[in-house]
Coordinates of N, CA, C and O in Angstrom, one line a residue:
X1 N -0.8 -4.6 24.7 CA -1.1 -4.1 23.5 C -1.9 -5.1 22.7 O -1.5 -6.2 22.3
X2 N -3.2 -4.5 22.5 CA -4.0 -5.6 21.2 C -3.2 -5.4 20.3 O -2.5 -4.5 20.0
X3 N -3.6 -7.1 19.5 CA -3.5 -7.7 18.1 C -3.7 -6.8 16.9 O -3.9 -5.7 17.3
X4 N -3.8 -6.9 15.6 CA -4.1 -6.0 14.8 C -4.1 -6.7 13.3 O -3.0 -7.1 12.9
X5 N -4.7 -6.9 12.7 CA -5.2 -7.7 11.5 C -4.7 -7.2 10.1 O -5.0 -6.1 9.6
X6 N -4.1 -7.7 9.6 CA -2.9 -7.7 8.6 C -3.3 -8.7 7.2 O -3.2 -9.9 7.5
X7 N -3.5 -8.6 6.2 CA -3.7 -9.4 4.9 C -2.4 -9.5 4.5 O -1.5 -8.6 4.7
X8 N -2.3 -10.6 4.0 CA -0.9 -11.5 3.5 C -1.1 -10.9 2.0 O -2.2 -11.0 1.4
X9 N 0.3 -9.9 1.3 CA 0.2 -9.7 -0.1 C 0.1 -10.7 -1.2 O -0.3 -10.6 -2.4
X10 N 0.5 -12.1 -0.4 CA 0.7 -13.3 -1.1 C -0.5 -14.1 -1.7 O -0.8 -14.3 -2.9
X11 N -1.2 -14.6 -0.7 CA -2.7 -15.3 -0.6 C -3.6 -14.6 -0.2 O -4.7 -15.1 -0.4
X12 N -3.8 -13.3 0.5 CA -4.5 -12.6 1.2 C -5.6 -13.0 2.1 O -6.7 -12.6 2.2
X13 N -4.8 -14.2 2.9 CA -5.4 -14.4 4.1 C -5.3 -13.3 5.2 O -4.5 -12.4 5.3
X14 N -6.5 -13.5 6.0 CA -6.1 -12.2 7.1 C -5.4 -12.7 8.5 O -6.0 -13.6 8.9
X15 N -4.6 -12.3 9.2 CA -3.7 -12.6 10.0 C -3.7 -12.0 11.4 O -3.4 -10.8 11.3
X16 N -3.7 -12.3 12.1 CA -3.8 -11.4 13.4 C -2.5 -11.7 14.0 O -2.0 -12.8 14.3
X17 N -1.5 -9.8 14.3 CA -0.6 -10.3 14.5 C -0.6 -9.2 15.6 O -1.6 -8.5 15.9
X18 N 0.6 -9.1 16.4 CA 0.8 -8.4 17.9 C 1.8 -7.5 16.8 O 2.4 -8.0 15.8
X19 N 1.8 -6.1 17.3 CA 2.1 -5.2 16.8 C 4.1 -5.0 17.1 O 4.9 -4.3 16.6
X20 N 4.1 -5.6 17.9 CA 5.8 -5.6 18.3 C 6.8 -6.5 17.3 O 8.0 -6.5 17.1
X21 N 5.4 -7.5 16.6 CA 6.3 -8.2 15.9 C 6.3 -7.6 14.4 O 6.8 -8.5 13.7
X22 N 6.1 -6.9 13.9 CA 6.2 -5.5 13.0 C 6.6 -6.4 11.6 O 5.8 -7.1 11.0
X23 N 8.2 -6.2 11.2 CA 9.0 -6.7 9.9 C 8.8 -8.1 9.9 O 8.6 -8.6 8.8
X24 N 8.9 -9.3 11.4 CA 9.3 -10.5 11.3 C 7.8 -10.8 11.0 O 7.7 -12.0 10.8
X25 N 7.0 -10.4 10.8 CA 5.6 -11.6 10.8 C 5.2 -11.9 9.7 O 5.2 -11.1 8.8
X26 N 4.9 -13.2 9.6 CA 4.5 -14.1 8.8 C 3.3 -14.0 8.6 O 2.6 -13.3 9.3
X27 N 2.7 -14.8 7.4 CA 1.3 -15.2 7.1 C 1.1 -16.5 7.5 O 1.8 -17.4 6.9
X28 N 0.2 -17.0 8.4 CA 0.1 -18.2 9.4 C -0.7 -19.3 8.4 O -1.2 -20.3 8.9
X29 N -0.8 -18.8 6.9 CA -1.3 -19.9 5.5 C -0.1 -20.1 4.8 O 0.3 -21.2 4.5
X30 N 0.5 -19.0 4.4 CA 1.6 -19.4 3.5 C 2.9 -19.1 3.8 O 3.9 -19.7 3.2
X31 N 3.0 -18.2 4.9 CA 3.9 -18.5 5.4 C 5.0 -17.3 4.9 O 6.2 -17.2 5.3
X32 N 4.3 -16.4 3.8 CA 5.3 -15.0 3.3 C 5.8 -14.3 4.1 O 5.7 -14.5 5.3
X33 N 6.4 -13.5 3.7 CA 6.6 -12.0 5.0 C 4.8 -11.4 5.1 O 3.9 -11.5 4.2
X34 N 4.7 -10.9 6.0 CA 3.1 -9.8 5.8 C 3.9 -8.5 5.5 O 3.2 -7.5 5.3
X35 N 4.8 -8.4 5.4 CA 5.2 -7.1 5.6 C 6.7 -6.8 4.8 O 7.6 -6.3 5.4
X36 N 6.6 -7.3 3.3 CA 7.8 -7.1 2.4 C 8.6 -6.0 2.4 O 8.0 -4.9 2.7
X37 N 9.5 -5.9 2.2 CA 10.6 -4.1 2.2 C 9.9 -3.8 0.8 O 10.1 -2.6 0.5
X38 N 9.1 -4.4 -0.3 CA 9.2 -3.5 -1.0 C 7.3 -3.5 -1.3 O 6.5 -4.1 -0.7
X39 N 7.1 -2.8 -2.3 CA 5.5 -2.8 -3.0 C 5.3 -3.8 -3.9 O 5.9 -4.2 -4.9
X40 N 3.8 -4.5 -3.0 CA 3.3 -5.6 -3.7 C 2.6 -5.5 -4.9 O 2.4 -4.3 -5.1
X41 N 2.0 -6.2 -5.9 CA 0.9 -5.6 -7.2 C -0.2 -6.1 -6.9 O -0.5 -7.2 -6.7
X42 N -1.1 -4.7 -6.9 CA -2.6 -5.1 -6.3 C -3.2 -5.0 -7.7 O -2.8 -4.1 -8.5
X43 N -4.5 -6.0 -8.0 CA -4.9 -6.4 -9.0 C -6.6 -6.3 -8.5 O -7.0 -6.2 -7.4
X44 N -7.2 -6.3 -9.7 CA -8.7 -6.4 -9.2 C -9.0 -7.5 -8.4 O -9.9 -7.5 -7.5
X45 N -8.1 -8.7 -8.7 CA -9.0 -10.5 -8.1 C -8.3 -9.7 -6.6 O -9.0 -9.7 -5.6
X46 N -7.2 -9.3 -6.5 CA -6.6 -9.3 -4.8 C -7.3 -8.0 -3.9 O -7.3 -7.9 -2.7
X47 N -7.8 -6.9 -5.1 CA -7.8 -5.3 -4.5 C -9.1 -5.2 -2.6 O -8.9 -4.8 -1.5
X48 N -10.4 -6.1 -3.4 CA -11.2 -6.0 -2.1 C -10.4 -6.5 -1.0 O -10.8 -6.0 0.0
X49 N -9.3 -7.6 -0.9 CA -9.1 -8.4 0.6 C -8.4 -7.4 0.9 O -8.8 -6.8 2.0
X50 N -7.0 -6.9 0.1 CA -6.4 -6.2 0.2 C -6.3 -5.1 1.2 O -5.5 -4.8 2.1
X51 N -7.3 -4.4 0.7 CA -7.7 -3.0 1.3 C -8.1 -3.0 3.0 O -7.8 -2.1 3.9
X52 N -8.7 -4.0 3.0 CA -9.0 -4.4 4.6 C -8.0 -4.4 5.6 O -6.8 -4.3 5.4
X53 N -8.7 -4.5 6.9 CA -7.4 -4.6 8.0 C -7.1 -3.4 8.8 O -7.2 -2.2 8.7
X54 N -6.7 -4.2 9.7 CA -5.8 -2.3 10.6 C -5.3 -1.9 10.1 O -5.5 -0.7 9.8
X55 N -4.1 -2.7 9.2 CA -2.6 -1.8 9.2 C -2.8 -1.0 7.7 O -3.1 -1.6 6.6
X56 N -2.4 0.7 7.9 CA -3.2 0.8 6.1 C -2.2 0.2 5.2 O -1.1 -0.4 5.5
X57 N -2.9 0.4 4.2 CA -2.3 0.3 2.9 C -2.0 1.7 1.9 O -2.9 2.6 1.9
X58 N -1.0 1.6 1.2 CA -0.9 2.4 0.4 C -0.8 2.6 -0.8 O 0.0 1.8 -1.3
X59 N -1.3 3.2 -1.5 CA -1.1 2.5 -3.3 C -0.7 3.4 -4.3 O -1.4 4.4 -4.6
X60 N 0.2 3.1 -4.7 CA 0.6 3.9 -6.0 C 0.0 3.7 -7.3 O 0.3 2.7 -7.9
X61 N -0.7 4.5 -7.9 CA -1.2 4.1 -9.0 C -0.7 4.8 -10.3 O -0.8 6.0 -10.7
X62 N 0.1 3.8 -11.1 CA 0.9 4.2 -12.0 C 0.9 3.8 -13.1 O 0.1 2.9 -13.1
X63 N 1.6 3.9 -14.7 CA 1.6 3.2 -16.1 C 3.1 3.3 -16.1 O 4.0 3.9 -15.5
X64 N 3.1 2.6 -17.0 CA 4.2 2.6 -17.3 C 5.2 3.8 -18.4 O 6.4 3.9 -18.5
X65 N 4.2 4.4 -19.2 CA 4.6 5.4 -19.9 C 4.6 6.7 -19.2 O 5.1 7.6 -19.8
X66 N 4.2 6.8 -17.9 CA 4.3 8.0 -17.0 C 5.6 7.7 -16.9 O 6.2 6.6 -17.0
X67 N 6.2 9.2 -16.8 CA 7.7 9.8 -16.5 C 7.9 9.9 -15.2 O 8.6 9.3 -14.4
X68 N 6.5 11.3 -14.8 CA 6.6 11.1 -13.0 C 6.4 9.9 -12.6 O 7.3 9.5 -11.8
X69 N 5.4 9.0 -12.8 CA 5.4 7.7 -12.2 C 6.5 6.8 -12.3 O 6.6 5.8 -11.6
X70 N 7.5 7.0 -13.2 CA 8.6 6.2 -13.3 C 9.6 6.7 -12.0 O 10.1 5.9 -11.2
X71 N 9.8 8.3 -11.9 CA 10.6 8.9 -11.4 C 10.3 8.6 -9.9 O 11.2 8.5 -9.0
X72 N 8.8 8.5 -9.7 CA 8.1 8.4 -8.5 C 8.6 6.8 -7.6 O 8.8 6.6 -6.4
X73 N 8.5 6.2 -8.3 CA 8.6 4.6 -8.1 C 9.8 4.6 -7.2 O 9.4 4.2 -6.1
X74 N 11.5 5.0 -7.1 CA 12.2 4.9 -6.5 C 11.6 5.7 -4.9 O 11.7 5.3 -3.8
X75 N 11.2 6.5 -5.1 CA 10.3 6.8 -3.5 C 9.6 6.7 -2.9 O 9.4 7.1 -1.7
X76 N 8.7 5.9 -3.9 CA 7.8 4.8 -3.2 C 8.5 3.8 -2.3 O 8.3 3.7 -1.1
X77 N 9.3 3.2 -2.9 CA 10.3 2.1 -3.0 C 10.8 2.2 -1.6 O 10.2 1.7 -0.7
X78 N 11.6 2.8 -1.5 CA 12.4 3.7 -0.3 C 11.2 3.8 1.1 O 11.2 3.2 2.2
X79 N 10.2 4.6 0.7 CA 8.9 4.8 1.7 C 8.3 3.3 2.4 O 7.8 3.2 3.6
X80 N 8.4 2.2 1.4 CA 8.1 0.9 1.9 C 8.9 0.0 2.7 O 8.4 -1.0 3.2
X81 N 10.3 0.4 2.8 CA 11.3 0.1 3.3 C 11.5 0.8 4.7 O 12.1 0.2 5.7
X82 N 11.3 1.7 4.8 CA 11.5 2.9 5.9 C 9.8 2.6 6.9 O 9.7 2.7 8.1
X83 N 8.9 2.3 6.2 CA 7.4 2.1 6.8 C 7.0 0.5 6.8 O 5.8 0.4 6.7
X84 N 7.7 -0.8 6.9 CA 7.3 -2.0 7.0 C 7.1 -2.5 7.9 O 8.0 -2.8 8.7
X85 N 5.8 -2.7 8.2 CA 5.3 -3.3 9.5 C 4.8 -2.2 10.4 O 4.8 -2.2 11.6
X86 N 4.2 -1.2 9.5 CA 3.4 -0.1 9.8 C 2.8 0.3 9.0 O 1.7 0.5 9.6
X87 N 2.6 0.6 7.8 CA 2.1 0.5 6.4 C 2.6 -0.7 5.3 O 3.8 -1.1 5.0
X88 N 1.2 -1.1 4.8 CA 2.1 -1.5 3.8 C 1.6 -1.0 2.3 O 0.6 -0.3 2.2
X89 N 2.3 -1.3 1.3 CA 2.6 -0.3 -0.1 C 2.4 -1.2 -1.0 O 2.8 -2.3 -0.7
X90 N 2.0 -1.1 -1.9 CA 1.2 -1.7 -3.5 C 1.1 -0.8 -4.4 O 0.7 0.3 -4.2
X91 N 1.6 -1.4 -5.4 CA 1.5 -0.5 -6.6 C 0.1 -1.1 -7.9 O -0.2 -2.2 -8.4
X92 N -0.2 -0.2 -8.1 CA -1.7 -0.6 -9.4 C -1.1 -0.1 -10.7 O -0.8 1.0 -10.6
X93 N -0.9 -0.7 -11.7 CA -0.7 -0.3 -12.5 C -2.1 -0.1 -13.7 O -2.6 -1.1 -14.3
X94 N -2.7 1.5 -13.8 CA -4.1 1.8 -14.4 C -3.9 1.2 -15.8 O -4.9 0.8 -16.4
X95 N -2.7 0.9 -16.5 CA -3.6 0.6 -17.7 C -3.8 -1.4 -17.9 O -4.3 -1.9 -18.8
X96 N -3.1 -2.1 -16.7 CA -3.7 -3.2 -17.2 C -4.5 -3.3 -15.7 O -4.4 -4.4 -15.3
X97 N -5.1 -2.4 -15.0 CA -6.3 -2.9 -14.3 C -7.3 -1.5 -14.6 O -7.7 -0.7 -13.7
X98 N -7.6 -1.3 -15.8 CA -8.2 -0.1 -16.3 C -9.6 0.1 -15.1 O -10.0 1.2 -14.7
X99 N -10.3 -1.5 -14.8 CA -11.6 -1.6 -14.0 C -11.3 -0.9 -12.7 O -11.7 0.2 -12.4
X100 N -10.6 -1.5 -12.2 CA -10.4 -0.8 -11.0 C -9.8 0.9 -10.8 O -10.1 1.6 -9.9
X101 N -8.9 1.1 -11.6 CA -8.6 2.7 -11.9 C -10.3 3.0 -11.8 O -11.0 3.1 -10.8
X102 N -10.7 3.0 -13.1 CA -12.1 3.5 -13.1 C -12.9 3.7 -12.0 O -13.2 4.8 -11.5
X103 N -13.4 2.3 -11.7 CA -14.1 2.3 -10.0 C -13.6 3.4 -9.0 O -14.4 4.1 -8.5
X104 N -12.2 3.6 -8.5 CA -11.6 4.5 -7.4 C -12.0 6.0 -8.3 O -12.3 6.8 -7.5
X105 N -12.0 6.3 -9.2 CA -12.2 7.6 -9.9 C -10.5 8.1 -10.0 O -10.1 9.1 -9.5
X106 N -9.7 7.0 -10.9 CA -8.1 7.9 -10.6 C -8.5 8.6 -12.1 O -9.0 7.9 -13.0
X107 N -8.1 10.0 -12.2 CA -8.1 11.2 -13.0 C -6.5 11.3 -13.5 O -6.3 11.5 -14.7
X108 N -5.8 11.2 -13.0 CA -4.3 11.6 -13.1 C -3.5 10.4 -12.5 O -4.0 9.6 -11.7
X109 N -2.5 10.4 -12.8 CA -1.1 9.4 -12.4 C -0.1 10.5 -12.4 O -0.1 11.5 -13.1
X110 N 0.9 10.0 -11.0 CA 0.7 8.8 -10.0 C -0.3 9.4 -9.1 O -0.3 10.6 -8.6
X111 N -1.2 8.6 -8.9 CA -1.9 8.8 -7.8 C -2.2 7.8 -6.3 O -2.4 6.6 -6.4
X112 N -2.1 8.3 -4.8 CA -1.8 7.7 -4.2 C -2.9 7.8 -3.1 O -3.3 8.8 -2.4
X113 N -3.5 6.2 -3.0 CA -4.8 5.8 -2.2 C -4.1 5.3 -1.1 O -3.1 4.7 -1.1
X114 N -4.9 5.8 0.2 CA -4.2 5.3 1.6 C -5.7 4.8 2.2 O -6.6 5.5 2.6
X115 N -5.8 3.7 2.2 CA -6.8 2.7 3.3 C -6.4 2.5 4.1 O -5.2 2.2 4.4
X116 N -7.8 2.5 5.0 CA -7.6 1.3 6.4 C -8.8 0.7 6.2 O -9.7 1.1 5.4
X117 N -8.8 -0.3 7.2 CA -10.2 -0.9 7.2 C -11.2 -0.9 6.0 O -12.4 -0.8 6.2
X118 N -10.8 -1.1 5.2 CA -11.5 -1.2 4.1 C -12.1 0.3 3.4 O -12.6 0.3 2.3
X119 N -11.9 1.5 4.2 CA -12.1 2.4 3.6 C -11.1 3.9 2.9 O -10.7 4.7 3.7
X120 N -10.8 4.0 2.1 CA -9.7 5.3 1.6 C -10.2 6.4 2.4 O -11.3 6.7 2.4
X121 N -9.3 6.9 3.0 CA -8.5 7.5 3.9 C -8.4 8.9 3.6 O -9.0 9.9 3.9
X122 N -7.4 8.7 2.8 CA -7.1 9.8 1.8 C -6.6 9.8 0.5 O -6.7 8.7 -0.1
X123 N -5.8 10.8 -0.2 CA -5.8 10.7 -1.4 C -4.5 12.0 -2.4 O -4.4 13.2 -2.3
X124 N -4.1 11.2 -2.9 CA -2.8 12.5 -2.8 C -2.4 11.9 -4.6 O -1.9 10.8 -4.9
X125 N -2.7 13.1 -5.8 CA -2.6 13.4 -7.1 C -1.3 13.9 -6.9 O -0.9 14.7 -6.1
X126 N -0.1 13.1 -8.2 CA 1.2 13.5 -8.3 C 2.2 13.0 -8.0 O 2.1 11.9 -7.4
X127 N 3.1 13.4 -8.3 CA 4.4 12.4 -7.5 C 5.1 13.4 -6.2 O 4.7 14.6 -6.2
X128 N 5.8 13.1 -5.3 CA 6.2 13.8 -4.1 C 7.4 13.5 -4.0 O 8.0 12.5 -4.4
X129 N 8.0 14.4 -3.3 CA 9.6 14.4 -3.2 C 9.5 13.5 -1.7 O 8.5 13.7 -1.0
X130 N 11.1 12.3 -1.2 CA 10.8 11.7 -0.5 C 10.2 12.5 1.0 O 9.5 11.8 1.8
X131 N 10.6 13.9 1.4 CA 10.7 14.5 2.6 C 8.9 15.2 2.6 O 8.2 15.4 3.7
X132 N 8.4 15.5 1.3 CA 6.6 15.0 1.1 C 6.0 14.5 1.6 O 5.4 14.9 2.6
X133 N 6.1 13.0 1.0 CA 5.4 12.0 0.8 C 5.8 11.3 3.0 O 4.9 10.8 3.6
X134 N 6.9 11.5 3.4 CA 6.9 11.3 4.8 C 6.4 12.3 5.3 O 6.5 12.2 6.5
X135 N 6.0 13.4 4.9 CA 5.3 14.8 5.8 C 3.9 13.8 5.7 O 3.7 13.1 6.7
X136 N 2.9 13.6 4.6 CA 2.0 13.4 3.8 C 1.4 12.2 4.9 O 0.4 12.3 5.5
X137 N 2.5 11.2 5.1 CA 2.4 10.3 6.0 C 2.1 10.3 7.0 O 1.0 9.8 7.4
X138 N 2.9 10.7 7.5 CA 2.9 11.5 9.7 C 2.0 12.1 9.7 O 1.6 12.3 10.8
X139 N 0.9 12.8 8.2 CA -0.2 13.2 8.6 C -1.3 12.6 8.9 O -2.1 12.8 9.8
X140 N -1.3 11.8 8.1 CA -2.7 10.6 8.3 C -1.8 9.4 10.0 O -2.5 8.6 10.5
X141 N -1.0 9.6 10.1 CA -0.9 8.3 11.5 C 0.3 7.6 11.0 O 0.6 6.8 11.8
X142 N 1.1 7.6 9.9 CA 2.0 6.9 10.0 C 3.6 7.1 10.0 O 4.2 7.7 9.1
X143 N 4.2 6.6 11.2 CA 5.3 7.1 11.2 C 6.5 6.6 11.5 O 7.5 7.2 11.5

């Protein structure tokens, strides 16, 4: 089985890791988990390294005065726990990275960006019930 290139949530170095080692792998600069149980905060300075790599990424994009995004967060939560070291999950919060909301075109919260390789994938307006958001999943490759 080939290698597969992984950004560290921490420092966002890129990492080449063998896919068997899934939850245990480290970042070979700092030495984090690559692959936390829960959602990291992606920010403008971190968003470009971020996005890159095999393994996707997922992003919830939320405020804090959203109700669904509040209500949403617990199954995100859950979803990054159940998918670590096969996706990993970040949350944006639009109103203190207004630039980057802007740039992606988010219209609505929560809204949810799935990258690979540096490019969005797809795209999913709303919050989702958890048995959804794992349909939503297994659609695009992850499972």
């Amino acid at each position: 089985m080939s290698t597969m290139i992984s950004v560290c949530p921490s420092c966002d170095a890129r990492n080449r890791i063998h896919p068997d080692r899934g939850t245990e792998a480290r970042c070979g600069r700092c030495h984090s988990a690559l692959f936390p149980h829960e959602p990291f905060v992606l920010t403008e300075a971190n968003a470009s390294a971020q996005c890159t790599g095999d393994v996707p990424l997922l992003i919830d994009v939320w405020a804090d005065w959203c109700g669904p995004c509040r209500a949403f967060a617990p199954v995100f939560e859950q979803a990054a726990l159940r998918h670590a070291g096969r996706c990993r999950f970040a949350k944006l919060d639009s109103e203190a990275q207004p630039n980057l909301a802007g740039r992606w075109g988010i219209r609505s919260i929560p809204t949810l960006l799935l990258f690979r390789d540096g490019r969005e994938i797809a795209r999913q307006s709303g919050a989702l019930p958890a048995p959804q958001l794992e349909a939503w999943l297994s659609s695009h490759g992850i499972h």
